[in-house]
Amino acid sequence: MINSITSFNKGTYKQPNIFGYFGNFGGAYIPEMLHRNVEELATRYIDIMYEEFFQKDYHALLKDYVGRPSPLYFATRLSEKYKTKIYLKREDLNHTGAHKINNAIGQVLLALRLGKKRIIAETGAGQHGVATATVCALKGVECVVYMGVKDIERQAPNVARMKMLGAKVVPATSGSQTLKDATNEAIRDWINNPNDTHYVIGSVVGPHPYPDMVARFQSVISEEMRWQLKEHTGNELPSKIIACVGGGSNAAGAFYHFLDDLSVELIAVEAAGLGVHSGHSAATTQLGKPGILHGSKSLVMQTDDGQIIEPHSISAGLDYPGIGPMHAHLFESGRAKFLSAKDDEALQAAFELTKLEGIIPALESAHALAALKQIHFKPNDITVLCLSGRGDKDLNTYMKVMNVNAE
Ligand SMILES: *Cc1c(COP(=O)(O)O)cnc(C)c1O
């Protein structure tokens, strides 16, 4: 079970080298003031995560609190429509409505084992903030969530949830007053409170060891998929796995235990916004260049002189100008195929799934669904699509579409 990294190498698809590189991407580009915190985490995370006691605690919470294993559901009518066999990995059924809780539980347990007494997080749409605040309530730990002023205004229900859960929501007032500014505030807090505080990052981004650590916590998704596929089909290996990518944590979790099975086609779907070349997009692998964002080297949407280009997606969870270093490596090496779906295609796909299967997906997950139209399937192909979250939070957007169509 323990995958300790013992040799200098270029990393594998699954594991970074000792410096945190997946191929040409990763590392830890951090200010001097953060070295102590990040170093402590990097030297201890593997040992703690694979302790018997930790594993027992983590898996007990995943089972009884989150409701895992999440079902692998054969989508009959969706399969008929695309003339193939499609299974949905139901992360939407997790407590708090998405895959993010898998990582939040893991990191808060790890922080407690490190002796930390205080948790901080950044959030954009509020999903990661809610997941983190939930686990902090469960464990009785102080929780501070940084959130851009604009996002606080746009995401009132999630702000209310976090407050009800006992978290302090601190407005980030600088810059564009959104996710990247909240991230800067969280980093500043961590620098000022290195001894008692752990910073919970919500995706496979950030300095090493975060991308690897978050991927390991989310890898429970593909660990379950293997035995569930065996149960359903007699074979652990599917033909294809499809997942949406913001920072890339649900995709990393869904791909993880299949990365070395080269017969399995891995398909990541980015948000193309109004169109990849419209100037309003978040399709990082199509538009990005190597650069450093939030502590790691990866593909980043930036101008020629290195300024971050503001991304756009209808889905807040995919509205990010970068991508985790593991995914940059999967893209560059060709191990995974990267597609993109536009805002309107995602909306259409959300309504299609709802009508065919009675499942209202999150707008993020709807991007993965939209990619079904772009893929050539054989009738006997077995495809697993990671349904990363449920659509309750997106009802306002869906209602606007229905009102327009009713006019
Ligand atoms: C946050 C979120 C995403 C995007 O994050 P990843 O790290 O790329 O998985 C996708 N789906 C849902 C439902 C989310 O809440």
Coordinates of C-alpha atoms and ligand atoms in Angstrom, one line a residue:
M1 CA 0.0 0.0 0.0
I2 CA 2.8 2.4 0.8
N3 CA 4.3 4.0 -2.3
S4 CA 7.3 5.7 -0.9
I5 CA 9.5 7.5 -3.4
T6 CA 13.0 6.2 -3.1
S7 CA 14.9 7.1 -6.3
F8 CA 15.6 10.1 -8.4
N9 CA 13.5 9.8 -11.5
K10 CA 11.3 11.8 -13.7
G11 CA 8.2 10.6 -11.8
T12 CA 5.6 8.3 -13.2
Y13 CA 2.2 9.2 -14.4
K14 CA 1.0 8.4 -10.9
Q15 CA 3.8 9.6 -8.7
P16 CA 6.0 12.7 -8.8
N17 CA 9.7 12.5 -8.2
I18 CA 11.1 13.6 -4.8
F19 CA 11.0 17.2 -5.9
G20 CA 7.3 16.9 -6.8
Y21 CA 7.7 16.8 -10.5
F22 CA 5.4 14.9 -12.9
G23 CA 7.6 15.0 -16.0
N24 CA 8.3 18.7 -16.6
F25 CA 5.6 20.0 -14.3
G26 CA 5.2 20.4 -10.5
G27 CA 7.7 21.4 -7.9
A28 CA 7.3 23.8 -5.0
Y29 CA 7.7 27.5 -6.0
I30 CA 7.0 29.2 -2.7
P31 CA 8.2 32.2 -0.7
E32 CA 10.9 31.5 1.8
M33 CA 8.4 32.2 4.6
L34 CA 6.4 29.1 3.7
H35 CA 9.3 26.7 3.5
R36 CA 8.8 25.4 7.0
N37 CA 5.1 24.6 6.6
V38 CA 5.4 23.0 3.2
E39 CA 8.6 21.1 4.2
E40 CA 6.9 19.6 7.2
L41 CA 4.0 18.5 5.1
A42 CA 6.2 17.0 2.3
T43 CA 8.3 15.0 4.8
R44 CA 5.4 13.6 6.7
Y45 CA 2.3 13.2 4.6
I46 CA 3.0 9.7 3.2
D47 CA 3.9 8.2 6.5
I48 CA 0.9 9.6 8.2
M49 CA -1.6 8.8 5.4
Y50 CA -0.7 5.2 5.3
E51 CA -0.6 4.6 9.0
E52 CA -3.0 1.8 9.9
F53 CA -4.9 4.1 12.4
F54 CA -5.2 6.9 9.9
Q55 CA -6.5 4.7 7.2
K56 CA -9.1 3.2 9.5
D57 CA -10.3 6.6 10.6
Y58 CA -10.3 8.0 7.1
H59 CA -12.2 5.0 5.6
A60 CA -14.7 4.8 8.5
L61 CA -15.7 8.5 7.8
L62 CA -15.8 7.9 4.1
K63 CA -18.2 5.0 4.7
D64 CA -20.5 6.2 7.4
Y65 CA -20.3 10.0 7.0
V66 CA -19.8 10.6 3.3
G67 CA -21.8 7.5 2.2
R68 CA -19.1 5.7 0.3
P69 CA -18.6 3.6 -1.8
S70 CA -20.4 5.9 -4.2
P71 CA -22.5 3.7 -6.6
L72 CA -21.3 2.8 -10.1
Y73 CA -24.6 3.2 -12.0
F74 CA -25.3 1.7 -15.4
A75 CA -27.1 4.5 -17.3
T76 CA -29.4 2.6 -19.5
R77 CA -31.1 5.3 -21.5
L78 CA -28.0 7.4 -21.8
S79 CA -26.2 4.3 -23.1
E80 CA -29.0 3.6 -25.6
K81 CA -28.7 7.2 -26.9
Y82 CA -24.9 6.9 -27.5
K83 CA -25.1 3.3 -28.7
T84 CA -22.6 2.1 -26.1
K85 CA -22.3 1.2 -22.4
I86 CA -22.0 4.1 -20.1
Y87 CA -21.6 3.9 -16.3
L88 CA -21.8 6.9 -14.0
K89 CA -19.5 7.1 -10.9
R90 CA -21.9 8.8 -8.5
E91 CA -19.8 11.3 -6.6
D92 CA -22.9 13.5 -6.7
L93 CA -24.4 11.3 -3.9
N94 CA -21.6 12.1 -1.4
H95 CA -22.5 14.2 1.6
T96 CA -22.2 17.9 0.6
G97 CA -22.9 16.9 -3.0
A98 CA -19.5 16.4 -4.7
H99 CA -16.1 14.7 -4.6
K100 CA -14.5 17.6 -2.6
I101 CA -15.4 16.1 0.8
N102 CA -13.0 13.1 0.1
N103 CA -10.0 15.5 0.2
A104 CA -11.3 17.7 2.9
I105 CA -11.7 14.8 5.3
G106 CA -8.3 13.5 4.5
Q107 CA -6.5 16.8 4.9
V108 CA -8.3 17.8 8.2
L109 CA -7.4 14.4 9.7
L110 CA -3.8 14.8 8.5
A111 CA -3.7 18.3 10.0
L112 CA -4.9 17.0 13.4
R113 CA -2.2 14.3 13.3
L114 CA 0.4 17.1 12.7
G115 CA -0.9 18.8 15.8
K116 CA -2.6 21.7 14.1
K117 CA -5.5 23.4 15.8
R118 CA -6.7 25.7 13.1
I119 CA -7.8 25.2 9.5
I120 CA -7.8 27.7 6.7
A121 CA -9.0 27.3 3.1
E122 CA -9.7 29.4 0.0
T123 CA -12.9 29.0 -2.0
G124 CA -14.3 30.4 -5.2
A125 CA -17.8 29.2 -5.7
G126 CA -17.9 28.0 -2.1
Q127 CA -18.0 24.2 -2.7
H128 CA -14.5 23.5 -1.3
G129 CA -15.2 26.0 1.5
V130 CA -18.4 24.2 2.4
A131 CA -16.7 20.8 2.4
T132 CA -13.9 22.1 4.6
A133 CA -16.2 23.8 7.0
T134 CA -18.3 20.6 7.2
V135 CA -15.3 18.5 8.3
C136 CA -14.2 21.2 10.8
A137 CA -17.6 21.2 12.4
L138 CA -17.4 17.4 12.5
K139 CA -14.1 17.5 14.3
G140 CA -14.7 20.7 16.4
V141 CA -11.8 22.6 14.8
E142 CA -11.6 26.3 14.1
C143 CA -12.1 27.1 10.4
V144 CA -11.4 30.3 8.4
V145 CA -12.4 30.4 4.8
Y146 CA -11.1 33.2 2.5
M147 CA -13.4 34.2 -0.3
G148 CA -13.3 37.1 -2.8
V149 CA -15.9 39.9 -2.1
K150 CA -17.4 39.3 -5.6
D151 CA -17.8 35.6 -4.9
I152 CA -19.4 36.3 -1.5
E153 CA -22.0 38.3 -3.3
R154 CA -22.6 35.7 -6.0
Q155 CA -22.6 32.6 -3.8
A156 CA -24.9 33.7 -0.9
P157 CA -26.3 30.2 -0.1
N158 CA -22.8 28.7 0.2
V159 CA -21.7 31.6 2.4
A160 CA -24.7 30.9 4.6
R161 CA -23.8 27.2 4.8
M162 CA -20.2 27.9 5.8
K163 CA -21.4 30.3 8.6
M164 CA -24.0 27.9 9.8
L165 CA -21.3 25.3 10.0
G166 CA -19.3 27.6 12.3
A167 CA -16.6 28.8 9.8
K168 CA -15.5 32.4 9.7
V169 CA -15.7 33.7 6.1
V170 CA -13.2 36.4 5.5
P171 CA -13.7 38.6 2.4
A172 CA -10.7 39.1 0.1
T173 CA -10.9 42.7 -1.0
S174 CA -7.8 43.0 -3.2
G175 CA -7.4 42.6 -7.0
S176 CA -10.3 41.1 -8.9
Q177 CA -11.8 40.1 -5.6
T178 CA -12.2 36.4 -6.7
L179 CA -10.5 33.1 -6.2
K180 CA -6.9 34.0 -6.9
D181 CA -7.1 36.9 -4.4
A182 CA -8.7 34.6 -1.8
T183 CA -5.8 32.3 -2.4
N184 CA -3.3 35.1 -1.7
E185 CA -5.0 36.0 1.5
A186 CA -5.0 32.4 2.7
I187 CA -1.2 32.1 1.9
R188 CA -0.6 35.3 3.9
D189 CA -2.5 33.9 6.9
W190 CA -0.5 30.7 6.7
I191 CA 2.8 32.6 6.7
N192 CA 1.6 34.4 9.8
N193 CA 0.5 31.3 11.6
P194 CA 2.9 28.5 10.7
N195 CA 2.8 26.6 13.9
D196 CA -0.9 25.9 14.6
T197 CA -2.5 26.2 11.1
H198 CA -3.0 23.9 8.2
Y199 CA -4.0 25.2 4.7
V200 CA -6.5 22.9 3.0
I201 CA -6.1 23.3 -0.8
G202 CA -9.1 22.0 -2.7
S203 CA -7.7 20.6 -5.9
V204 CA -4.5 18.9 -7.3
V205 CA -2.8 22.2 -7.5
G206 CA -0.4 24.2 -5.3
P207 CA 3.2 23.4 -4.3
H208 CA 4.4 19.8 -3.8
P209 CA 3.2 17.8 -1.9
Y210 CA -0.4 19.1 -2.5
P211 CA -1.0 17.8 -6.0
D212 CA 0.2 14.3 -5.0
M213 CA -1.6 14.4 -1.6
V214 CA -4.9 15.5 -3.0
A215 CA -4.7 12.9 -5.8
R216 CA -4.1 10.2 -3.3
F217 CA -7.1 11.3 -1.2
Q218 CA -9.3 11.4 -4.3
S219 CA -7.9 8.1 -5.6
V220 CA -10.6 6.3 -3.6
I221 CA -12.8 7.0 -6.6
S222 CA -10.9 4.8 -9.0
E223 CA -10.1 2.2 -6.3
E224 CA -13.8 1.6 -6.0
M225 CA -14.3 1.8 -9.7
R226 CA -12.0 -1.2 -10.2
W227 CA -14.0 -3.7 -8.0
Q228 CA -17.3 -2.2 -9.0
L229 CA -16.5 -2.7 -12.7
K230 CA -15.4 -6.3 -12.0
E231 CA -18.8 -6.8 -10.2
H232 CA -20.8 -5.3 -13.1
T233 CA -18.9 -6.5 -16.1
G234 CA -16.5 -9.2 -15.0
N235 CA -13.5 -7.0 -16.0
E236 CA -11.8 -4.4 -13.8
L237 CA -10.7 -2.3 -16.8
P238 CA -13.1 -0.1 -18.8
S239 CA -12.4 1.1 -22.3
K240 CA -12.6 4.8 -21.4
I241 CA -12.9 7.1 -18.4
I242 CA -14.2 10.6 -18.8
A243 CA -14.0 13.4 -16.2
C244 CA -14.2 17.2 -16.2
V245 CA -11.1 19.2 -15.2
G246 CA -10.9 22.5 -13.3
G247 CA -7.8 22.1 -11.2
G248 CA -8.2 18.4 -11.9
S249 CA -9.0 16.6 -8.6
N250 CA -12.0 14.5 -9.6
A251 CA -10.2 13.6 -12.8
A252 CA -7.1 12.6 -10.9
G253 CA -9.2 10.5 -8.5
A254 CA -11.0 8.8 -11.4
F255 CA -7.9 8.1 -13.4
Y256 CA -5.5 7.3 -10.6
H257 CA -5.6 3.5 -10.4
F258 CA -5.9 3.1 -14.2
L259 CA -2.9 5.4 -15.1
D260 CA -0.6 2.4 -15.6
D261 CA -3.2 0.4 -17.6
L262 CA -2.5 1.8 -21.0
S263 CA -5.4 0.1 -22.6
V264 CA -7.7 2.4 -20.7
E265 CA -8.3 5.6 -22.6
L266 CA -8.4 8.6 -20.2
I267 CA -10.4 11.6 -21.4
A268 CA -10.3 15.0 -19.6
V269 CA -12.8 17.7 -20.4
E270 CA -12.0 21.4 -19.9
A271 CA -14.4 24.3 -20.0
A272 CA -14.3 26.2 -23.3
G273 CA -16.6 28.9 -22.1
L274 CA -17.9 30.9 -25.1
G275 CA -15.4 29.0 -27.3
V276 CA -11.8 28.1 -27.0
H277 CA -10.6 31.1 -29.0
S278 CA -13.3 33.5 -27.9
G279 CA -11.3 35.2 -25.3
H280 CA -13.8 33.9 -22.7
S281 CA -12.6 30.4 -22.0
A282 CA -10.9 28.2 -19.3
A283 CA -9.4 25.5 -21.7
T284 CA -6.0 25.6 -20.2
T285 CA -4.3 22.9 -22.2
Q286 CA -5.4 24.5 -25.5
L287 CA -4.4 28.0 -24.5
G288 CA -1.9 27.7 -21.7
K289 CA 1.9 27.9 -21.7
P290 CA 4.3 26.6 -19.1
G291 CA 4.4 28.9 -16.2
I292 CA 4.1 29.1 -12.4
L293 CA 0.8 29.5 -10.7
H294 CA 0.0 29.0 -7.0
G295 CA 3.3 27.3 -6.2
S296 CA 3.8 24.9 -9.0
K297 CA 5.0 24.8 -12.6
S298 CA 2.3 23.8 -14.9
L299 CA 0.3 25.0 -17.9
V300 CA -1.1 28.4 -17.3
M301 CA -3.3 30.8 -19.3
Q302 CA -1.1 33.9 -19.5
T303 CA -0.1 36.8 -21.7
D304 CA 3.4 36.9 -23.4
D305 CA 4.7 38.8 -20.4
G306 CA 3.3 36.4 -17.9
Q307 CA 0.2 38.1 -16.7
I308 CA -2.6 35.7 -15.8
I309 CA -5.5 35.8 -18.3
E310 CA -8.9 35.9 -16.5
P311 CA -10.7 32.6 -17.3
H312 CA -14.3 32.3 -18.1
S313 CA -16.7 29.3 -17.6
I314 CA -20.4 29.2 -16.8
S315 CA -19.4 26.7 -14.1
A316 CA -17.6 28.3 -11.2
G317 CA -15.7 25.1 -10.4
L318 CA -14.0 25.0 -13.8
D319 CA -13.3 28.7 -13.9
Y320 CA -9.5 28.5 -13.3
P321 CA -6.6 29.7 -15.4
G322 CA -4.4 26.7 -14.6
I323 CA -4.4 22.9 -14.3
G324 CA -2.6 20.6 -11.9
P325 CA 0.9 19.5 -12.8
M326 CA -0.2 15.8 -13.1
H327 CA -2.6 16.8 -15.8
A328 CA -0.1 19.0 -17.6
H329 CA 2.1 15.9 -17.7
L330 CA -0.8 13.6 -18.9
F331 CA -1.4 16.2 -21.6
E332 CA 2.2 16.6 -22.7
S333 CA 2.9 12.9 -22.7
G334 CA -0.3 12.1 -24.5
R335 CA -1.4 9.6 -21.8
A336 CA -4.7 11.5 -21.5
K337 CA -6.7 13.1 -24.2
F338 CA -8.0 16.6 -23.6
L339 CA -11.3 17.8 -25.0
S340 CA -13.4 20.9 -24.2
A341 CA -17.0 21.8 -23.9
K342 CA -18.6 25.2 -24.3
D343 CA -21.1 26.8 -21.8
D344 CA -24.1 26.1 -24.0
E345 CA -23.0 22.5 -24.7
A346 CA -22.7 21.8 -21.0
L347 CA -26.1 23.3 -20.3
Q348 CA -27.6 21.1 -23.0
A349 CA -25.9 18.0 -21.6
A350 CA -27.2 18.8 -18.1
F351 CA -30.8 18.8 -19.4
E352 CA -30.2 15.7 -21.5
L353 CA -29.0 13.7 -18.4
T354 CA -31.9 15.0 -16.3
K355 CA -34.4 13.9 -18.9
L356 CA -32.9 10.5 -19.7
E357 CA -31.8 9.4 -16.2
G358 CA -33.5 11.6 -13.7
I359 CA -30.2 12.9 -12.4
I360 CA -29.6 16.7 -12.2
P361 CA -25.8 17.0 -12.6
A362 CA -23.5 19.9 -11.4
L363 CA -22.6 22.2 -14.3
E364 CA -19.0 21.1 -13.9
S365 CA -19.9 17.4 -14.4
A366 CA -22.1 18.5 -17.3
H367 CA -19.0 19.4 -19.3
A368 CA -17.9 15.7 -19.1
L369 CA -21.3 14.7 -20.3
A370 CA -21.1 17.2 -23.2
A371 CA -18.0 15.4 -24.4
L372 CA -20.0 12.2 -25.1
K373 CA -21.0 13.9 -28.4
Q374 CA -17.4 14.3 -29.4
I375 CA -16.3 10.7 -28.8
H376 CA -16.5 7.7 -31.1
F377 CA -17.9 4.8 -29.2
K378 CA -18.0 1.1 -30.2
P379 CA -21.2 -0.7 -29.0
N380 CA -19.2 -2.9 -26.6
D381 CA -17.0 -0.1 -25.2
I382 CA -17.4 0.3 -21.5
T383 CA -17.1 3.9 -20.4
V384 CA -17.1 5.3 -16.9
L385 CA -18.0 9.0 -16.6
C386 CA -17.2 10.7 -13.3
L387 CA -20.3 12.5 -12.2
S388 CA -18.4 14.8 -9.9
G389 CA -21.3 16.6 -8.2
R390 CA -25.0 17.3 -8.1
G391 CA -26.8 20.2 -9.6
D392 CA -28.7 21.8 -6.7
K393 CA -26.2 24.6 -6.5
D394 CA -26.7 25.4 -10.2
L395 CA -30.5 25.5 -10.1
N396 CA -30.5 29.3 -10.7
T397 CA -28.6 28.9 -13.9
Y398 CA -30.8 26.0 -15.0
M399 CA -33.9 28.1 -14.2
K400 CA -32.7 31.0 -16.4
V401 CA -32.3 28.5 -19.3
M402 CA -35.9 27.2 -18.8
N403 CA -37.3 30.7 -18.6
V404 CA -35.6 31.7 -21.9
N405 CA -36.9 28.5 -23.6
A406 CA -40.4 29.2 -22.2
E407 CA -40.6 32.6 -23.8
Ligands
LIG1 C1 -14.9 21.9 -7.7 C2 -15.6 21.0 -8.6 C3 -15.0 20.5 -9.8 C4 -13.7 21.0 -10.3 O1 -12.6 20.7 -9.5 P1 -11.6 19.5 -9.9 O2 -10.5 19.7 -8.9 O3 -11.1 19.7 -11.3 O4 -12.3 18.2 -9.7 C5 -15.8 19.6 -10.6 N1 -17.0 19.2 -10.2 C6 -17.6 19.7 -9.1 C7 -18.9 19.2 -8.8 C8 -16.9 20.6 -8.2 O5 -17.5 21.0 -7.1

